[in-house]
Coordinates of C-alpha atoms in Angstrom, one line a residue:
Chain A
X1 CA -47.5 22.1 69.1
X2 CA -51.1 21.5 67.6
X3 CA -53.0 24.7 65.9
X4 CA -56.1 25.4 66.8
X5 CA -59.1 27.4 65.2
X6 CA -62.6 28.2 66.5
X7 CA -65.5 29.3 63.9
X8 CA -69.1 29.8 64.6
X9 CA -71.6 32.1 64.5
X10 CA -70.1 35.9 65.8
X11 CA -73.8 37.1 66.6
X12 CA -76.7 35.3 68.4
X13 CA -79.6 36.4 70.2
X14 CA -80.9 36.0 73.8
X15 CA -82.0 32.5 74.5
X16 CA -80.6 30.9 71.3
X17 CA -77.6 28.3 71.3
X18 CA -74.5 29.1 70.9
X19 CA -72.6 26.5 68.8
X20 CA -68.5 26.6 68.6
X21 CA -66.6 24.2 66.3
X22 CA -62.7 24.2 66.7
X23 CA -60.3 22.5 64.4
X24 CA -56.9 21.1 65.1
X25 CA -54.1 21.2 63.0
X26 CA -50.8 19.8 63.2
X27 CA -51.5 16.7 65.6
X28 CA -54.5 14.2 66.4
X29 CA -57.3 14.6 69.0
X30 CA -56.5 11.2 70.3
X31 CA -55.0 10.9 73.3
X32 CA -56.1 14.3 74.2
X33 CA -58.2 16.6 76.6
X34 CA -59.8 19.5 74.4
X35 CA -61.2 22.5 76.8
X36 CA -63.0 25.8 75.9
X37 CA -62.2 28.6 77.8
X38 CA -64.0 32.3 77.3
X39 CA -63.0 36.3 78.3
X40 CA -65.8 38.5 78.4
X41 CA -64.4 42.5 76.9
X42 CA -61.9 43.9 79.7
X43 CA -62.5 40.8 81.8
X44 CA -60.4 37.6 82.7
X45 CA -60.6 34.0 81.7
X46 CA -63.6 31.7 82.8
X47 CA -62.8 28.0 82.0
X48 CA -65.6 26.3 80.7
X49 CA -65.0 22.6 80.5
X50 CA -63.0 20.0 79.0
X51 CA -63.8 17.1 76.4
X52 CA -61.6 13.9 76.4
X53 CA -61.1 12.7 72.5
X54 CA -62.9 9.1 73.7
X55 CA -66.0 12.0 74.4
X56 CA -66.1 11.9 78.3
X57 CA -66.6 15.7 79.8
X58 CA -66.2 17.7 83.0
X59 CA -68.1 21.1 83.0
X60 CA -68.1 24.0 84.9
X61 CA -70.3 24.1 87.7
X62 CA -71.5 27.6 87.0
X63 CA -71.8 26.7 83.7
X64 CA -72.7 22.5 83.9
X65 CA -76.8 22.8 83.4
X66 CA -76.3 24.5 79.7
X67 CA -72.8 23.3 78.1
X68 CA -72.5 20.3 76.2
X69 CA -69.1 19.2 74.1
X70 CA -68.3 16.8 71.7
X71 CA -65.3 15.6 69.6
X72 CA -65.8 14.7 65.7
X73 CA -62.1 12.3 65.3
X74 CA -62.9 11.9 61.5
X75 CA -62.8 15.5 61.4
X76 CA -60.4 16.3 64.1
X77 CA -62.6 18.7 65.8
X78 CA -64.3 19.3 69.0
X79 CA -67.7 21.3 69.3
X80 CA -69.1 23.6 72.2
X81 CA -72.8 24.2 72.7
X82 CA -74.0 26.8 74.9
X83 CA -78.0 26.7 75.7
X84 CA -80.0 29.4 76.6
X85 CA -77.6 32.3 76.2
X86 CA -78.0 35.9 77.7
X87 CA -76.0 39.1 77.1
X88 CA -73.6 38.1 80.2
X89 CA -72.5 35.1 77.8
X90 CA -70.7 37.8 75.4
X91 CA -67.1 37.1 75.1
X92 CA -64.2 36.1 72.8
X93 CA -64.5 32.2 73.1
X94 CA -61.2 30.2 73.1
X95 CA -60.1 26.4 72.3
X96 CA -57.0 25.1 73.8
X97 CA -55.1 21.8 74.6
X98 CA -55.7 20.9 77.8
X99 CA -52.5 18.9 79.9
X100 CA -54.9 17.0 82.4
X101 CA -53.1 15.8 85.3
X102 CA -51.0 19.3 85.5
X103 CA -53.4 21.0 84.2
X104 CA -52.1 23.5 82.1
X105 CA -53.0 25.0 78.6
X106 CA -50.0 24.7 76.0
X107 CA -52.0 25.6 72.9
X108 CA -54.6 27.8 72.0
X109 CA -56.7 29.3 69.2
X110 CA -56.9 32.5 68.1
X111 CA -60.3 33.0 70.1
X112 CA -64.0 34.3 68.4
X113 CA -65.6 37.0 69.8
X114 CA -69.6 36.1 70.1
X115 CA -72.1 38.8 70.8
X116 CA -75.3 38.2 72.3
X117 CA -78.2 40.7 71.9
X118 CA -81.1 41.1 74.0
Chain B
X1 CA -65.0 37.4 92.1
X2 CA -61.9 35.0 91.0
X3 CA -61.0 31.6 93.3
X4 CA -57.5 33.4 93.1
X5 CA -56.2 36.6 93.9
X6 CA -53.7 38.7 91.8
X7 CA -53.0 42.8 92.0
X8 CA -54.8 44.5 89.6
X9 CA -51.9 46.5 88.1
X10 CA -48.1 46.4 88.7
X11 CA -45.1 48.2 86.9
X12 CA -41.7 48.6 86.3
X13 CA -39.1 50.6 84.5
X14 CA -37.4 48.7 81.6
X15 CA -34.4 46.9 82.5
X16 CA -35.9 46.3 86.1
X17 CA -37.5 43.0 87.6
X18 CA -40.8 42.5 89.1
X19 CA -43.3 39.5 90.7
X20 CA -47.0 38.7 90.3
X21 CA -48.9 37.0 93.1
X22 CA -51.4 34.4 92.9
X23 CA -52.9 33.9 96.2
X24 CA -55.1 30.4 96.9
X25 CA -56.4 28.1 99.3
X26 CA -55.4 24.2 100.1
X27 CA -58.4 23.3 97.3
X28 CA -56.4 24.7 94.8
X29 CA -53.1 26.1 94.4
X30 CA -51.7 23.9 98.0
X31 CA -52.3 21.1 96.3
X32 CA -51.9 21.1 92.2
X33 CA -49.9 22.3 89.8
X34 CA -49.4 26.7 89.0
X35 CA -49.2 27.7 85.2
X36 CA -48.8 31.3 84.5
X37 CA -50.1 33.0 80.9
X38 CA -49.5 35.7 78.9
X39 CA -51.9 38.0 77.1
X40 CA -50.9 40.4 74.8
X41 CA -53.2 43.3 74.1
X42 CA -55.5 41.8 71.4
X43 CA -54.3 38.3 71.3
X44 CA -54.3 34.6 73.2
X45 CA -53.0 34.2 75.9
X46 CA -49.6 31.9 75.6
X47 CA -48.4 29.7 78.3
X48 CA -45.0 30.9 80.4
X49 CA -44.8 28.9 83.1
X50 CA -46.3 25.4 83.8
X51 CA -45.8 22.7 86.6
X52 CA -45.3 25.6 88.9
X53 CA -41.7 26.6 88.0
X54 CA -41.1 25.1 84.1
X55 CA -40.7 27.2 80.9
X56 CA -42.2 25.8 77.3
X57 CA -39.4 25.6 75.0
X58 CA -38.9 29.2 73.4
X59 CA -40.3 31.5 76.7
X60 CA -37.1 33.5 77.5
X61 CA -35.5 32.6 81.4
X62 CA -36.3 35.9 82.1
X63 CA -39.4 34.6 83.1
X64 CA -39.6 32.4 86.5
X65 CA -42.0 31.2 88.5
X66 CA -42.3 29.4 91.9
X67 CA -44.9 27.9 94.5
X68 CA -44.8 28.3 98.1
X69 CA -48.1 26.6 100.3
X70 CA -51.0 28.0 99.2
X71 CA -49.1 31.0 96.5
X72 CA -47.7 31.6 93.7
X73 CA -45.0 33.7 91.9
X74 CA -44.3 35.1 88.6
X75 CA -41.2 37.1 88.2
X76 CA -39.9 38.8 84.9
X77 CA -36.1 40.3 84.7
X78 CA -34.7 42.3 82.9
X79 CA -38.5 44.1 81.7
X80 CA -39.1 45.1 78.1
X81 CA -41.6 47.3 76.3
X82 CA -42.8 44.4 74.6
X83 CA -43.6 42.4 78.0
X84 CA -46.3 45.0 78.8
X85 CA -49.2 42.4 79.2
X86 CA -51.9 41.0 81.0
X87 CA -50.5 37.7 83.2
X88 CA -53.1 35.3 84.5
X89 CA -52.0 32.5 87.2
X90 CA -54.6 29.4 86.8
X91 CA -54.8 25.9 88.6
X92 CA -57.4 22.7 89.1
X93 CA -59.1 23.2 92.5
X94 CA -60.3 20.2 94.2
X95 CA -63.6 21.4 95.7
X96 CA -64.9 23.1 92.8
X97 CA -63.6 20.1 90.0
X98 CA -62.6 22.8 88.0
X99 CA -59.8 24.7 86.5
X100 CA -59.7 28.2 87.9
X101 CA -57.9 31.6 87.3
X102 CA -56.7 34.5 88.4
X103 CA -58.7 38.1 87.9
X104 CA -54.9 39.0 85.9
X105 CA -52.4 41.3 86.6
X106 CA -51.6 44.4 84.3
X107 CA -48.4 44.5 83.9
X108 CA -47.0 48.5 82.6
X109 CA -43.3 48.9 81.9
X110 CA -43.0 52.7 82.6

């Protein structure tokens, strides 16, 4: 299995974009789906989307208008952006390998915590 | 409000077995694939169960899992301490074109 690690900024403030890097280890981005997946404190997991390593994306639909993701190959790393934020978008943010087709999560990252304050 | 339903809370004395339900609709778990997860307390959560009913390579066969129409089934034998946990059931769902979870169930080995 692949190793995964998000970095990024831990503290934004309302209406500014939230911008997620995560960096695999251990394997190639191609022929993979890459997804992001967040937990707000004491909640449960909200998918967020997926990013194929050619760049195609599905999103969210409570989510679609402000996400975008992107995959860097040279650098084997995927990217999240997350417009407009609000204190509800506070949570520990997690990349994971995404197994399209059953769709399950085999590998995940550690997960960063990003704050939002008003 | 999650697309699928799990009890809040369940537990078990050590040594004892116990199930999670995931309840869903036709859109989603009728029709696709169930994977179940664990969360530690301050950690990721790890995949147990996949394909509705498969194991990763190292998750003990104490863990199970199975599909029936439109639900799902985690069990655990044979509880330990160290399998006190949050467990999260999740799944595509056709309507929504999106992967969905469970709220979680809180698992307390008494």
């Amino acid at each position: 299995q692949v190793q995964l690690q998000e970095s990024g900024p831990g503290l934004l403030k309302a209406s500014e974009t939230l911008s997620l890097t995560c960096t695999v280890s251990g394997g190639s981005l191609s022929p993979n789906y890459w997804s992001w997946i967040r937990q707000p404190p004491g909640k449960g997991l909200e998918w967020i989307g997926y990013v194929y390593y050619g760049g195609s994306t599905k999103y969210s639909p409570s989510l679609k208008s402000r996400v975008t993701m992107s995959v860097d190959t040279s650098k084997n790393q995927f990217s999240l952006r997350l417009n407009s934020v609000t204190a509800a978008d506070t949570a520990v943010y997690y990349c994971a390998h995404l197994e399209l087709g059953m769709d399950y999560f085999d590998s995940w990252g550690q997960g960063t915590l990003v704050t939002v304050s008003s | 409000q999650s697309v699928l339903t799990q009890p809040p809370s369940v537990s078990a004395a050590p040594g004892q077995k116990v199930t999670i339900s995931c309840s869903g609709s036709s859109s989603n778990i009728g029709n696709n694939y169930v994977s179940w997860y664990q969360q530690l307390p301050g950690t990721a959560p790890k995949l147990l169960i996949y394909d509705n009913d498969k194991r990763p390579s190292g998750i003990p066969d104490r863990f199970s899992g199975s599909k029936s129409g439109t639900s799902a089934t985690l069990g655990i034998t044979g509880l330990q301490t160290g399998d006190e946990a949050d467990y999260y059931c999740g799944t595509w769902d056709n309507s929504l074109s999106a992967v969905v979870f469970g709220g979680g169930t809180k698992l307390t080995v008494l």
